[in-house]
């Protein structure tokens, strides 16, 4: 719900994670414009995933039934949680962004 879609509260923590990851990869701090772009993408990708999920729900329900569709969607939520949860360990902000996209589809 709300706590998944709106991520303004942990913004500084996520931006620090992006900067640490960038320094680990490239040996220099992230440019403010790049950080803003990554942050904007992180926020917007959730809605893009939600739009895709909203448009595809009818297809899944008609093809697989309600029960199987719910099971498949819960699998998506698990995959998204794993991606977001292990993004810091993997030093990959891409995992966080992809996880937010998938949880948006959920």
PDB file of C-alpha atoms in Angstrom:
ATOM      1  CA  UNK A   1       0.000   0.000   0.000  1.00  0.00           C
ATOM      2  CA  UNK A   2       1.046   3.476   0.908  1.00  0.00           C
ATOM      3  CA  UNK A   3       4.276   2.472   2.656  1.00  0.00           C
ATOM      4  CA  UNK A   4       5.452   0.656  -0.477  1.00  0.00           C
ATOM      5  CA  UNK A   5       4.542   3.325  -3.008  1.00  0.00           C
ATOM      6  CA  UNK A   6       5.637   6.455  -1.164  1.00  0.00           C
ATOM      7  CA  UNK A   7       9.312   6.309  -0.288  1.00  0.00           C
ATOM      8  CA  UNK A   8      10.002   9.907   0.711  1.00  0.00           C
ATOM      9  CA  UNK A   9      10.745   8.992   4.344  1.00  0.00           C
ATOM     10  CA  UNK A  10      13.836   6.840   3.604  1.00  0.00           C
ATOM     11  CA  UNK A  11      14.981   9.098   0.756  1.00  0.00           C
ATOM     12  CA  UNK A  12      18.264  10.090   2.404  1.00  0.00           C
ATOM     13  CA  UNK A  13      19.098   6.485   3.296  1.00  0.00           C
ATOM     14  CA  UNK A  14      18.451   5.317  -0.264  1.00  0.00           C
ATOM     15  CA  UNK A  15      20.418   8.211  -1.744  1.00  0.00           C
ATOM     16  CA  UNK A  16      23.348   7.365   0.550  1.00  0.00           C
ATOM     17  CA  UNK A  17      23.107   3.752  -0.635  1.00  0.00           C
ATOM     18  CA  UNK A  18      23.192   4.945  -4.259  1.00  0.00           C
ATOM     19  CA  UNK A  19      26.238   7.111  -3.521  1.00  0.00           C
ATOM     20  CA  UNK A  20      28.068   4.301  -1.686  1.00  0.00           C
ATOM     21  CA  UNK A  21      27.344   1.908  -4.540  1.00  0.00           C
ATOM     22  CA  UNK A  22      28.525   4.448  -7.104  1.00  0.00           C
ATOM     23  CA  UNK A  23      31.761   5.078  -5.180  1.00  0.00           C
ATOM     24  CA  UNK A  24      32.360   1.319  -4.875  1.00  0.00           C
ATOM     25  CA  UNK A  25      31.973   0.885  -8.645  1.00  0.00           C
ATOM     26  CA  UNK A  26      33.553   4.004 -10.070  1.00  0.00           C
ATOM     27  CA  UNK A  27      35.754   5.360  -7.274  1.00  0.00           C
ATOM     28  CA  UNK A  28      34.120   8.790  -7.195  1.00  0.00           C
ATOM     29  CA  UNK A  29      30.930  10.250  -5.709  1.00  0.00           C
ATOM     30  CA  UNK A  30      27.792  10.289  -7.789  1.00  0.00           C
ATOM     31  CA  UNK A  31      26.929  13.535  -9.559  1.00  0.00           C
ATOM     32  CA  UNK A  32      23.894  15.327  -8.098  1.00  0.00           C
ATOM     33  CA  UNK A  33      22.111  15.199 -11.459  1.00  0.00           C
ATOM     34  CA  UNK A  34      22.684  11.442 -11.732  1.00  0.00           C
ATOM     35  CA  UNK A  35      21.489  10.947  -8.163  1.00  0.00           C
ATOM     36  CA  UNK A  36      18.330  12.927  -8.915  1.00  0.00           C
ATOM     37  CA  UNK A  37      17.733  10.843 -12.041  1.00  0.00           C
ATOM     38  CA  UNK A  38      18.186   7.560 -10.160  1.00  0.00           C
ATOM     39  CA  UNK A  39      15.936   8.741  -7.327  1.00  0.00           C
ATOM     40  CA  UNK A  40      13.249   9.867  -9.771  1.00  0.00           C
ATOM     41  CA  UNK A  41      13.449   6.536 -11.583  1.00  0.00           C
ATOM     42  CA  UNK A  42      13.176   4.678  -8.273  1.00  0.00           C
ATOM     43  CA  UNK A  43      10.004   6.544  -7.380  1.00  0.00           C
ATOM     44  CA  UNK A  44       8.384   6.449 -10.836  1.00  0.00           C
ATOM     45  CA  UNK A  45       9.157   2.824 -11.691  1.00  0.00           C
ATOM     46  CA  UNK A  46       6.695   1.649  -9.035  1.00  0.00           C
ATOM     47  CA  UNK A  47       3.829   3.403 -10.833  1.00  0.00           C
ATOM     48  CA  UNK A  48       4.954   2.093 -14.207  1.00  0.00           C
ATOM     49  CA  UNK A  49       4.897  -1.435 -12.820  1.00  0.00           C
ATOM     50  CA  UNK A  50       1.481  -0.789 -11.303  1.00  0.00           C
ATOM     51  CA  UNK A  51       0.144   0.359 -14.640  1.00  0.00           C
ATOM     52  CA  UNK A  52       1.467  -2.771 -16.333  1.00  0.00           C
ATOM     53  CA  UNK A  53      -0.018  -4.945 -13.595  1.00  0.00           C
ATOM     54  CA  UNK A  54      -3.407  -3.235 -13.826  1.00  0.00           C
ATOM     55  CA  UNK A  55      -3.581  -3.772 -17.565  1.00  0.00           C
ATOM     56  CA  UNK A  56      -2.525  -7.424 -17.372  1.00  0.00           C
ATOM     57  CA  UNK A  57      -4.687  -8.627 -14.469  1.00  0.00           C
ATOM     58  CA  UNK A  58      -7.629  -9.530 -16.707  1.00  0.00           C
ATOM     59  CA  UNK A  59      -5.417 -11.565 -19.007  1.00  0.00           C
ATOM     60  CA  UNK A  60      -3.961 -13.556 -16.111  1.00  0.00           C
ATOM     61  CA  UNK A  61      -7.307 -14.199 -14.433  1.00  0.00           C
ATOM     62  CA  UNK A  62      -8.949 -15.331 -17.664  1.00  0.00           C
ATOM     63  CA  UNK A  63      -6.053 -17.569 -18.594  1.00  0.00           C
ATOM     64  CA  UNK A  64      -4.992 -19.044 -15.234  1.00  0.00           C
ATOM     65  CA  UNK A  65      -7.997 -18.476 -12.965  1.00  0.00           C
ATOM     66  CA  UNK A  66      -8.217 -16.381  -9.822  1.00  0.00           C
ATOM     67  CA  UNK A  67      -6.455 -18.784  -7.471  1.00  0.00           C
ATOM     68  CA  UNK A  68      -3.479 -19.506  -9.724  1.00  0.00           C
ATOM     69  CA  UNK A  69      -3.170 -15.826 -10.624  1.00  0.00           C
ATOM     70  CA  UNK A  70      -2.959 -14.909  -6.948  1.00  0.00           C
ATOM     71  CA  UNK A  71      -0.288 -17.556  -6.386  1.00  0.00           C
ATOM     72  CA  UNK A  72       1.748 -16.264  -9.332  1.00  0.00           C
ATOM     73  CA  UNK A  73       1.443 -12.686  -8.123  1.00  0.00           C
ATOM     74  CA  UNK A  74       2.608 -13.694  -4.655  1.00  0.00           C
ATOM     75  CA  UNK A  75       5.645 -15.248  -6.287  1.00  0.00           C
ATOM     76  CA  UNK A  76       6.286 -11.863  -7.930  1.00  0.00           C
ATOM     77  CA  UNK A  77       6.056 -10.177  -4.534  1.00  0.00           C
ATOM     78  CA  UNK A  78       8.584 -12.651  -3.124  1.00  0.00           C
ATOM     79  CA  UNK A  79      11.002 -12.037  -6.014  1.00  0.00           C
ATOM     80  CA  UNK A  80      10.639  -8.277  -5.549  1.00  0.00           C
ATOM     81  CA  UNK A  81      11.289  -8.553  -1.815  1.00  0.00           C
ATOM     82  CA  UNK A  82      14.412 -10.649  -2.404  1.00  0.00           C
ATOM     83  CA  UNK A  83      15.735  -8.173  -4.970  1.00  0.00           C
ATOM     84  CA  UNK A  84      15.134  -5.163  -2.740  1.00  0.00           C
ATOM     85  CA  UNK A  85      16.325  -6.942   0.383  1.00  0.00           C
ATOM     86  CA  UNK A  86      19.613  -8.102  -1.100  1.00  0.00           C
ATOM     87  CA  UNK A  87      20.351  -4.952  -3.102  1.00  0.00           C
ATOM     88  CA  UNK A  88      22.624  -3.552  -0.384  1.00  0.00           C
ATOM     89  CA  UNK A  89      24.469  -6.838   0.014  1.00  0.00           C
ATOM     90  CA  UNK A  90      24.875  -7.061  -3.756  1.00  0.00           C
ATOM     91  CA  UNK A  91      25.892  -3.380  -3.947  1.00  0.00           C
ATOM     92  CA  UNK A  92      23.384  -2.911  -6.765  1.00  0.00           C
ATOM     93  CA  UNK A  93      20.909  -0.070  -6.949  1.00  0.00           C
ATOM     94  CA  UNK A  94      19.573  -1.729 -10.111  1.00  0.00           C
ATOM     95  CA  UNK A  95      18.254  -4.553  -7.941  1.00  0.00           C
ATOM     96  CA  UNK A  96      16.348  -2.034  -5.843  1.00  0.00           C
ATOM     97  CA  UNK A  97      14.863  -0.335  -8.906  1.00  0.00           C
ATOM     98  CA  UNK A  98      13.920  -3.655 -10.522  1.00  0.00           C
ATOM     99  CA  UNK A  99      12.389  -4.825  -7.250  1.00  0.00           C
ATOM    100  CA  UNK A 100      10.262  -1.686  -7.067  1.00  0.00           C
ATOM    101  CA  UNK A 101       9.093  -2.277 -10.633  1.00  0.00           C
ATOM    102  CA  UNK A 102       8.107  -5.858  -9.838  1.00  0.00           C
ATOM    103  CA  UNK A 103       6.323  -4.899  -6.612  1.00  0.00           C
ATOM    104  CA  UNK A 104       4.463  -2.300  -8.672  1.00  0.00           C
ATOM    105  CA  UNK A 105       3.271  -5.052 -10.989  1.00  0.00           C
ATOM    106  CA  UNK A 106       2.186  -6.968  -7.884  1.00  0.00           C
TER     107      UNK A 106
END
